[in-house]
mmCIF file of C-alpha atoms and ligand atoms in Angstrom:
data_model
loop_
_atom_site.group_PDB
_atom_site.id
_atom_site.type_symbol
_atom_site.label_atom_id
_atom_site.label_comp_id
_atom_site.label_asym_id
_atom_site.label_seq_id
_atom_site.Cartn_x
_atom_site.Cartn_y
_atom_site.Cartn_z
ATOM 1 C CA UNK A 1 -11.496 -17.651 9.068
ATOM 2 C CA UNK A 2 -14.462 -18.186 6.390
ATOM 3 C CA UNK A 3 -17.714 -19.068 7.176
ATOM 4 C CA UNK A 4 -20.152 -20.737 4.330
ATOM 5 C CA UNK A 5 -23.962 -21.191 5.073
ATOM 6 C CA UNK A 6 -24.936 -24.118 3.116
ATOM 7 C CA UNK A 7 -29.355 -24.873 3.114
ATOM 8 C CA UNK A 8 -29.180 -27.908 5.136
ATOM 9 C CA UNK A 9 -26.953 -30.715 6.334
ATOM 10 C CA UNK A 10 -27.215 -32.412 3.403
ATOM 11 C CA UNK A 11 -25.487 -29.236 1.250
ATOM 12 C CA UNK A 12 -22.883 -28.464 4.198
ATOM 13 C CA UNK A 13 -21.882 -32.280 3.870
ATOM 14 C CA UNK A 14 -21.199 -32.512 0.174
ATOM 15 C CA UNK A 15 -19.457 -29.534 1.313
ATOM 16 C CA UNK A 16 -17.077 -31.074 3.014
ATOM 17 C CA UNK A 17 -16.319 -34.106 0.910
ATOM 18 C CA UNK A 18 -16.135 -31.297 -1.733
ATOM 19 C CA UNK A 19 -13.060 -30.467 0.159
ATOM 20 C CA UNK A 20 -11.264 -33.470 1.239
ATOM 21 C CA UNK A 21 -11.327 -34.615 -2.863
ATOM 22 C CA UNK A 22 -10.627 -32.006 -4.501
ATOM 23 C CA UNK A 23 -7.628 -32.344 -1.613
ATOM 24 C CA UNK A 24 -6.960 -36.056 -2.253
ATOM 25 C CA UNK A 25 -6.821 -35.099 -6.471
ATOM 26 C CA UNK A 26 -4.040 -32.139 -5.700
ATOM 27 C CA UNK A 27 -2.116 -34.500 -3.032
ATOM 28 C CA UNK A 28 -2.975 -37.854 -3.495
ATOM 29 C CA UNK A 29 -0.597 -38.665 0.114
ATOM 30 C CA UNK A 30 -2.441 -36.426 1.639
ATOM 31 C CA UNK A 31 -2.407 -36.599 5.229
ATOM 32 C CA UNK A 32 -5.823 -36.175 6.327
ATOM 33 C CA UNK A 33 -7.755 -35.637 10.002
ATOM 34 C CA UNK A 34 -10.440 -37.892 10.898
ATOM 35 C CA UNK A 35 -13.722 -36.615 13.296
ATOM 36 C CA UNK A 36 -16.247 -39.166 14.366
ATOM 37 C CA UNK A 37 -20.265 -37.748 15.710
ATOM 38 C CA UNK A 38 -22.718 -38.130 13.185
ATOM 39 C CA UNK A 39 -22.482 -35.046 11.356
ATOM 40 C CA UNK A 40 -19.111 -35.946 9.548
ATOM 41 C CA UNK A 41 -21.704 -39.042 8.441
ATOM 42 C CA UNK A 42 -23.334 -37.509 4.883
ATOM 43 C CA UNK A 43 -19.351 -36.520 4.181
ATOM 44 C CA UNK A 44 -17.850 -39.910 4.846
ATOM 45 C CA UNK A 45 -21.428 -41.487 2.771
ATOM 46 C CA UNK A 46 -20.084 -39.277 -0.155
ATOM 47 C CA UNK A 47 -16.503 -39.568 0.190
ATOM 48 C CA UNK A 48 -17.136 -43.299 -0.319
ATOM 49 C CA UNK A 49 -19.495 -43.112 -3.449
ATOM 50 C CA UNK A 50 -17.054 -41.190 -4.955
ATOM 51 C CA UNK A 51 -14.192 -44.112 -4.324
ATOM 52 C CA UNK A 52 -16.976 -46.406 -5.343
ATOM 53 C CA UNK A 53 -18.833 -45.066 -8.591
ATOM 54 C CA UNK A 54 -15.539 -42.382 -9.630
ATOM 55 C CA UNK A 55 -12.669 -44.291 -8.604
ATOM 56 C CA UNK A 56 -11.305 -41.574 -5.898
ATOM 57 C CA UNK A 57 -8.309 -43.332 -4.923
ATOM 58 C CA UNK A 58 -7.297 -43.653 -1.094
ATOM 59 C CA UNK A 59 -4.179 -46.159 -1.200
ATOM 60 C CA UNK A 60 -2.000 -43.741 -0.529
ATOM 61 C CA UNK A 61 -4.112 -41.140 2.039
ATOM 62 C CA UNK A 62 -2.986 -41.340 5.583
ATOM 63 C CA UNK A 63 -5.720 -40.882 8.144
ATOM 64 C CA UNK A 64 -5.500 -39.606 12.017
ATOM 65 C CA UNK A 65 -8.240 -39.936 14.191
ATOM 66 C CA UNK A 66 -9.163 -37.008 16.434
ATOM 67 C CA UNK A 67 -10.307 -38.998 19.439
ATOM 68 C CA UNK A 68 -11.112 -42.606 21.389
ATOM 69 C CA UNK A 69 -12.805 -43.627 24.679
ATOM 70 C CA UNK A 70 -10.536 -44.534 26.694
ATOM 71 C CA UNK A 71 -11.004 -48.603 27.799
ATOM 72 C CA UNK A 72 -13.190 -49.435 24.946
ATOM 73 C CA UNK A 73 -11.958 -52.141 22.441
ATOM 74 C CA UNK A 74 -12.104 -51.395 18.271
ATOM 75 C CA UNK A 75 -13.977 -53.505 18.345
ATOM 76 C CA UNK A 76 -16.763 -51.948 20.939
ATOM 77 C CA UNK A 77 -20.123 -50.935 18.392
ATOM 78 C CA UNK A 78 -19.792 -47.776 20.123
ATOM 79 C CA UNK A 79 -15.697 -46.969 19.518
ATOM 80 C CA UNK A 80 -14.545 -44.933 17.478
ATOM 81 C CA UNK A 81 -12.843 -47.438 15.735
ATOM 82 C CA UNK A 82 -15.526 -48.980 15.528
ATOM 83 C CA UNK A 83 -17.455 -45.896 13.812
ATOM 84 C CA UNK A 84 -14.839 -44.906 11.541
ATOM 85 C CA UNK A 85 -14.408 -48.516 10.531
ATOM 86 C CA UNK A 86 -18.298 -48.744 9.644
ATOM 87 C CA UNK A 87 -18.722 -45.490 8.306
ATOM 88 C CA UNK A 88 -15.975 -44.351 6.618
ATOM 89 C CA UNK A 89 -12.939 -47.315 6.307
ATOM 90 C CA UNK A 90 -14.884 -50.496 4.752
ATOM 91 C CA UNK A 91 -16.272 -48.463 2.187
ATOM 92 C CA UNK A 92 -13.182 -47.692 0.376
ATOM 93 C CA UNK A 93 -9.370 -48.294 -0.324
ATOM 94 C CA UNK A 94 -7.391 -46.997 2.488
ATOM 95 C CA UNK A 95 -3.929 -48.861 3.370
ATOM 96 C CA UNK A 96 -5.366 -50.214 6.808
ATOM 97 C CA UNK A 97 -1.005 -49.268 7.954
ATOM 98 C CA UNK A 98 -1.939 -45.711 6.993
ATOM 99 C CA UNK A 99 -4.316 -45.626 9.867
ATOM 100 C CA UNK A 100 -3.854 -43.942 13.338
ATOM 101 C CA UNK A 101 -6.914 -44.228 15.619
ATOM 102 C CA UNK A 102 -6.073 -43.921 19.536
ATOM 103 C CA UNK A 103 -5.976 -47.317 20.953
ATOM 104 C CA UNK A 104 -8.361 -46.853 24.215
ATOM 105 C CA UNK A 105 -6.310 -50.116 25.293
ATOM 106 C CA UNK A 106 -3.382 -48.300 26.559
ATOM 107 C CA UNK A 107 -1.686 -49.023 30.108
ATOM 108 C CA UNK A 108 0.547 -45.943 29.563
ATOM 109 C CA UNK A 109 -1.378 -43.257 28.012
ATOM 110 C CA UNK A 110 1.039 -40.644 28.931
ATOM 111 C CA UNK A 111 3.799 -42.609 26.995
ATOM 112 C CA UNK A 112 0.596 -43.384 23.692
ATOM 113 C CA UNK A 113 -0.111 -39.885 23.344
ATOM 114 C CA UNK A 114 3.348 -38.749 22.626
ATOM 115 C CA UNK A 115 4.005 -41.531 20.198
ATOM 116 C CA UNK A 116 0.201 -40.611 18.643
ATOM 117 C CA UNK A 117 1.817 -36.721 18.400
ATOM 118 C CA UNK A 118 5.304 -38.199 16.555
ATOM 119 C CA UNK A 119 3.468 -40.593 14.382
ATOM 120 C CA UNK A 120 1.412 -36.787 13.313
ATOM 121 C CA UNK A 121 4.649 -35.425 12.680
ATOM 122 C CA UNK A 122 6.623 -38.218 11.421
ATOM 123 C CA UNK A 123 3.849 -38.027 8.729
ATOM 124 C CA UNK A 124 4.937 -34.504 7.676
ATOM 125 C CA UNK A 125 1.958 -33.016 9.976
ATOM 126 C CA UNK A 126 -2.244 -33.174 8.607
ATOM 127 C CA UNK A 127 -3.018 -31.081 5.885
ATOM 128 C CA UNK A 128 -6.565 -30.710 6.164
ATOM 129 C CA UNK A 129 -8.399 -31.744 9.910
ATOM 130 C CA UNK A 130 -12.345 -32.255 9.635
ATOM 131 C CA UNK A 131 -14.111 -31.168 13.253
ATOM 132 C CA UNK A 132 -17.636 -30.950 14.091
ATOM 133 C CA UNK A 133 -18.233 -29.522 17.477
ATOM 134 C CA UNK A 134 -19.793 -30.564 20.005
ATOM 135 C CA UNK A 135 -23.187 -28.510 22.845
ATOM 136 C CA UNK A 136 -20.541 -27.359 25.428
ATOM 137 C CA UNK A 137 -17.965 -25.941 22.498
ATOM 138 C CA UNK A 138 -15.451 -29.172 22.090
ATOM 139 C CA UNK A 139 -13.612 -29.952 19.213
ATOM 140 C CA UNK A 140 -11.968 -33.386 19.659
ATOM 141 C CA UNK A 141 -13.075 -33.836 23.266
ATOM 142 C CA UNK A 142 -11.442 -31.011 23.734
ATOM 143 C CA UNK A 143 -13.922 -29.749 26.859
ATOM 144 C CA UNK A 144 -14.306 -26.097 28.025
ATOM 145 C CA UNK A 145 -11.273 -25.375 30.195
ATOM 146 C CA UNK A 146 -9.091 -27.697 28.286
ATOM 147 C CA UNK A 147 -5.383 -25.488 27.107
ATOM 148 C CA UNK A 148 -5.298 -23.822 24.043
ATOM 149 C CA UNK A 149 -2.066 -25.126 23.716
ATOM 150 C CA UNK A 150 -2.811 -28.715 24.480
ATOM 151 C CA UNK A 151 -1.512 -31.845 23.104
ATOM 152 C CA UNK A 152 -2.703 -35.187 22.211
ATOM 153 C CA UNK A 153 -3.967 -36.393 26.024
ATOM 154 C CA UNK A 154 -6.731 -38.085 28.933
ATOM 155 C CA UNK A 155 -9.480 -36.191 28.859
ATOM 156 C CA UNK A 156 -12.303 -36.290 30.855
ATOM 157 C CA UNK A 157 -15.820 -36.293 29.470
ATOM 158 C CA UNK A 158 -17.989 -33.113 31.270
ATOM 159 C CA UNK A 159 -21.068 -34.690 32.353
ATOM 160 C CA UNK A 160 -22.628 -32.918 29.464
ATOM 161 C CA UNK A 161 -21.011 -34.487 26.834
ATOM 162 C CA UNK A 162 -21.631 -38.130 28.458
ATOM 163 C CA UNK A 163 -25.263 -37.222 27.975
ATOM 164 C CA UNK A 164 -25.671 -36.339 24.513
ATOM 165 C CA UNK A 165 -22.906 -39.127 23.593
ATOM 166 C CA UNK A 166 -26.190 -41.773 25.874
ATOM 167 C CA UNK A 167 -28.025 -42.197 22.813
ATOM 168 C CA UNK A 168 -25.500 -44.740 20.857
ATOM 169 C CA UNK A 169 -25.018 -46.807 23.954
ATOM 170 C CA UNK A 170 -27.750 -49.027 26.070
ATOM 171 C CA UNK A 171 -27.315 -46.689 29.384
ATOM 172 C CA UNK A 172 -26.013 -43.811 29.925
ATOM 173 C CA UNK A 173 -23.797 -45.291 32.845
ATOM 174 C CA UNK A 174 -21.885 -47.463 29.933
ATOM 175 C CA UNK A 175 -20.969 -44.225 28.113
ATOM 176 C CA UNK A 176 -17.226 -43.577 29.658
ATOM 177 C CA UNK A 177 -15.674 -41.004 31.031
ATOM 178 C CA UNK A 178 -12.240 -40.914 29.500
ATOM 179 C CA UNK A 179 -11.178 -40.298 26.115
ATOM 180 C CA UNK A 180 -7.677 -39.753 24.880
ATOM 181 C CA UNK A 181 -8.251 -36.697 22.124
ATOM 182 C CA UNK A 182 -5.452 -34.722 20.250
ATOM 183 C CA UNK A 183 -5.075 -31.162 21.292
ATOM 184 C CA UNK A 184 -6.342 -28.121 20.832
ATOM 185 C CA UNK A 185 -2.564 -27.265 20.207
ATOM 186 C CA UNK A 186 -2.471 -30.380 18.046
ATOM 187 C CA UNK A 187 -5.478 -29.740 15.913
ATOM 188 C CA UNK A 188 -4.434 -26.046 14.989
ATOM 189 C CA UNK A 189 -1.140 -27.500 13.946
ATOM 190 C CA UNK A 190 -3.685 -28.682 10.813
ATOM 191 C CA UNK A 191 -2.232 -26.663 7.485
ATOM 192 C CA UNK A 192 -5.574 -27.001 6.938
ATOM 193 C CA UNK A 193 -9.102 -26.906 9.143
ATOM 194 C CA UNK A 194 -12.974 -27.653 7.982
ATOM 195 C CA UNK A 195 -15.814 -27.652 11.416
ATOM 196 C CA UNK A 196 -19.035 -29.054 9.968
ATOM 197 C CA UNK A 197 -22.285 -27.803 12.363
ATOM 198 C CA UNK A 198 -25.546 -28.503 11.928
ATOM 199 C CA UNK A 199 -28.959 -28.363 13.567
ATOM 200 C CA UNK A 200 -31.120 -25.922 15.045
ATOM 201 C CA UNK A 201 -29.056 -27.719 18.834
ATOM 202 C CA UNK A 202 -25.653 -26.027 16.961
ATOM 203 C CA UNK A 203 -26.713 -22.957 16.592
ATOM 204 C CA UNK A 204 -25.693 -21.420 20.364
ATOM 205 C CA UNK A 205 -22.438 -22.563 20.120
ATOM 206 C CA UNK A 206 -21.827 -22.063 16.079
ATOM 207 C CA UNK A 207 -22.375 -18.286 17.166
ATOM 208 C CA UNK A 208 -19.818 -18.392 20.401
ATOM 209 C CA UNK A 209 -17.346 -20.437 18.716
ATOM 210 C CA UNK A 210 -17.544 -17.937 14.904
ATOM 211 C CA UNK A 211 -18.376 -14.477 17.111
ATOM 212 C CA UNK A 212 -17.625 -14.480 20.912
ATOM 213 C CA UNK A 213 -14.409 -14.739 22.080
ATOM 214 C CA UNK A 214 -11.425 -16.726 21.693
ATOM 215 C CA UNK A 215 -11.824 -18.864 24.890
ATOM 216 C CA UNK A 216 -10.492 -22.409 26.168
ATOM 217 C CA UNK A 217 -14.665 -21.769 27.777
ATOM 218 C CA UNK A 218 -15.674 -23.264 23.781
ATOM 219 C CA UNK A 219 -11.918 -24.677 22.663
ATOM 220 C CA UNK A 220 -13.641 -24.467 18.902
ATOM 221 C CA UNK A 221 -13.815 -20.364 18.959
ATOM 222 C CA UNK A 222 -9.617 -21.061 18.482
ATOM 223 C CA UNK A 223 -9.589 -21.304 15.384
ATOM 224 C CA UNK A 224 -10.278 -17.801 14.927
ATOM 225 C CA UNK A 225 -6.889 -17.405 15.372
ATOM 226 C CA UNK A 226 -6.073 -19.881 12.717
ATOM 227 C CA UNK A 227 -4.805 -19.144 8.812
ATOM 228 C CA UNK A 228 -7.368 -21.629 7.259
ATOM 229 C CA UNK A 229 -10.046 -22.652 8.940
ATOM 230 C CA UNK A 230 -13.414 -22.835 7.342
ATOM 231 C CA UNK A 231 -17.231 -23.332 9.327
ATOM 232 C CA UNK A 232 -19.498 -24.715 7.470
ATOM 233 C CA UNK A 233 -22.958 -24.611 9.131
ATOM 234 C CA UNK A 234 -26.587 -25.030 7.981
ATOM 235 C CA UNK A 235 -28.825 -22.361 8.097
ATOM 236 C CA UNK A 236 -30.159 -23.927 11.590
ATOM 237 C CA UNK A 237 -26.747 -23.776 13.031
ATOM 238 C CA UNK A 238 -26.069 -20.186 11.275
ATOM 239 C CA UNK A 239 -29.389 -19.132 13.117
ATOM 240 C CA UNK A 240 -28.110 -17.093 15.530
ATOM 241 C CA UNK A 241 -24.567 -15.813 14.060
ATOM 242 C CA UNK A 242 -24.769 -11.610 14.205
ATOM 243 C CA UNK A 243 -23.002 -11.411 11.159
ATOM 244 C CA UNK A 244 -25.095 -13.950 8.686
ATOM 245 C CA UNK A 245 -26.022 -11.713 6.235
ATOM 246 C CA UNK A 246 -22.362 -10.603 5.586
ATOM 247 C CA UNK A 247 -20.666 -14.411 5.270
ATOM 248 C CA UNK A 248 -23.762 -14.639 2.118
ATOM 249 C CA UNK A 249 -22.450 -11.304 0.930
ATOM 250 C CA UNK A 250 -19.027 -12.414 1.049
ATOM 251 C CA UNK A 251 -20.020 -15.771 -0.730
ATOM 252 C CA UNK A 252 -22.625 -14.357 -3.324
ATOM 253 C CA UNK A 253 -19.360 -12.141 -4.326
ATOM 254 C CA UNK A 254 -16.445 -14.578 -4.383
ATOM 255 C CA UNK A 255 -16.947 -15.351 -7.879
ATOM 256 C CA UNK A 256 -15.781 -11.989 -8.395
ATOM 257 C CA UNK A 257 -12.956 -11.156 -7.724
ATOM 258 C CA UNK A 258 -11.489 -13.314 -10.009
ATOM 259 C CA UNK A 259 -12.906 -11.223 -12.629
ATOM 260 C CA UNK A 260 -11.686 -7.679 -10.701
ATOM 261 C CA UNK A 261 -8.151 -9.411 -10.964
ATOM 262 C CA UNK A 262 -8.834 -9.697 -14.323
ATOM 263 C CA UNK A 263 -9.937 -6.242 -15.028
ATOM 264 C CA UNK A 264 -6.272 -5.366 -13.798
ATOM 265 C CA UNK A 265 -4.151 -7.763 -15.325
ATOM 266 C CA UNK A 266 -6.031 -6.519 -18.731
ATOM 267 C CA UNK A 267 -5.672 -3.335 -17.539
ATOM 268 C CA UNK A 268 -1.139 -3.814 -16.548
ATOM 269 C CA UNK A 269 -0.914 -5.208 -19.831
ATOM 270 C CA UNK A 270 -2.639 -2.861 -22.008
ATOM 271 C CA UNK A 271 -5.214 -5.902 -23.430
HETATM 272 C C1 GLP B 1 -17.742 -36.208 20.179
HETATM 273 C C2 GLP B 1 -16.534 -36.519 19.487
HETATM 274 C C3 GLP B 1 -16.370 -34.732 18.380
HETATM 275 C C4 GLP B 1 -17.562 -34.451 17.840
HETATM 276 C C5 GLP B 1 -19.166 -33.968 18.985
HETATM 277 C C6 GLP B 1 -20.284 -33.912 17.574
HETATM 278 O O1 GLP B 1 -17.714 -35.742 21.014
HETATM 279 N N1 GLP B 1 -15.640 -36.383 20.223
HETATM 280 O O2 GLP B 1 -15.610 -35.317 17.541
HETATM 281 O O3 GLP B 1 -17.402 -33.217 17.737
HETATM 282 O O4 GLP B 1 -19.111 -35.391 19.114
HETATM 283 O O5 GLP B 1 -20.884 -34.848 17.727
HETATM 284 P P1 GLP B 1 -22.635 -35.131 16.553
HETATM 285 O O6 GLP B 1 -21.862 -34.571 14.877
HETATM 286 O O7 GLP B 1 -22.878 -36.081 16.204
HETATM 287 O O8 GLP B 1 -23.113 -33.374 17.288
#
């Protein structure tokens, strides 16, 4: 697990955009897991700019979104499909057939969730998953108490999450109570995971996720068990971390690793 601390939200978002861009350049048919939420907006804006100004090619990229509100049609202004369309998909050259967002309008949610899992498998699994974090520690909509082995399913949102998301709706009563979300186990199968958290409101939960025990009470804490997960925080979100000086120290010294390896190669080869 790696912890990157950037000076502000803008830089944290750009870091995430850089990771995704690098992966698309390396593998044009990347399978990309996407998140909604205001934290992701900076990265999406930058990816759209790189497509427009730099020709970053999404034509072969396949996407899978984490979650969707149950009961909202894709045309609803607060649906996650609509969020993705407005903030990313309509600005890039992605093939519509390669976009996967759970449907909020399913008659058989359990059957739909199974088929979503199958589609991820059939695509070869998720190469890189972008995550945000809720104030209660959720990833996707995996609220506290979600099994750390859970799969895509319907979850009941907590009162805290409903209150947090009410800002996007006219009235709190309009916020859906249920969502379809990839499970914690589904998310953990992604080969590479980046979680972005910014702002002082995320400081306590970021500290719990990064430095607290691995627990279903803070589902983001499970990333501690992932072989290739990176938390990308801004200064405010990192402010409650006990080891933040050490994480900075690691970042400062990282470039030296190559230097040490070069020295060792030269020594071995007698150069
Ligand atoms: C929602 C989404 C999460 C997201 C969270 C944080 O609950 N289901 O995937 O991480 O919002 O949103 P924000 O970035 O707006 O704080």
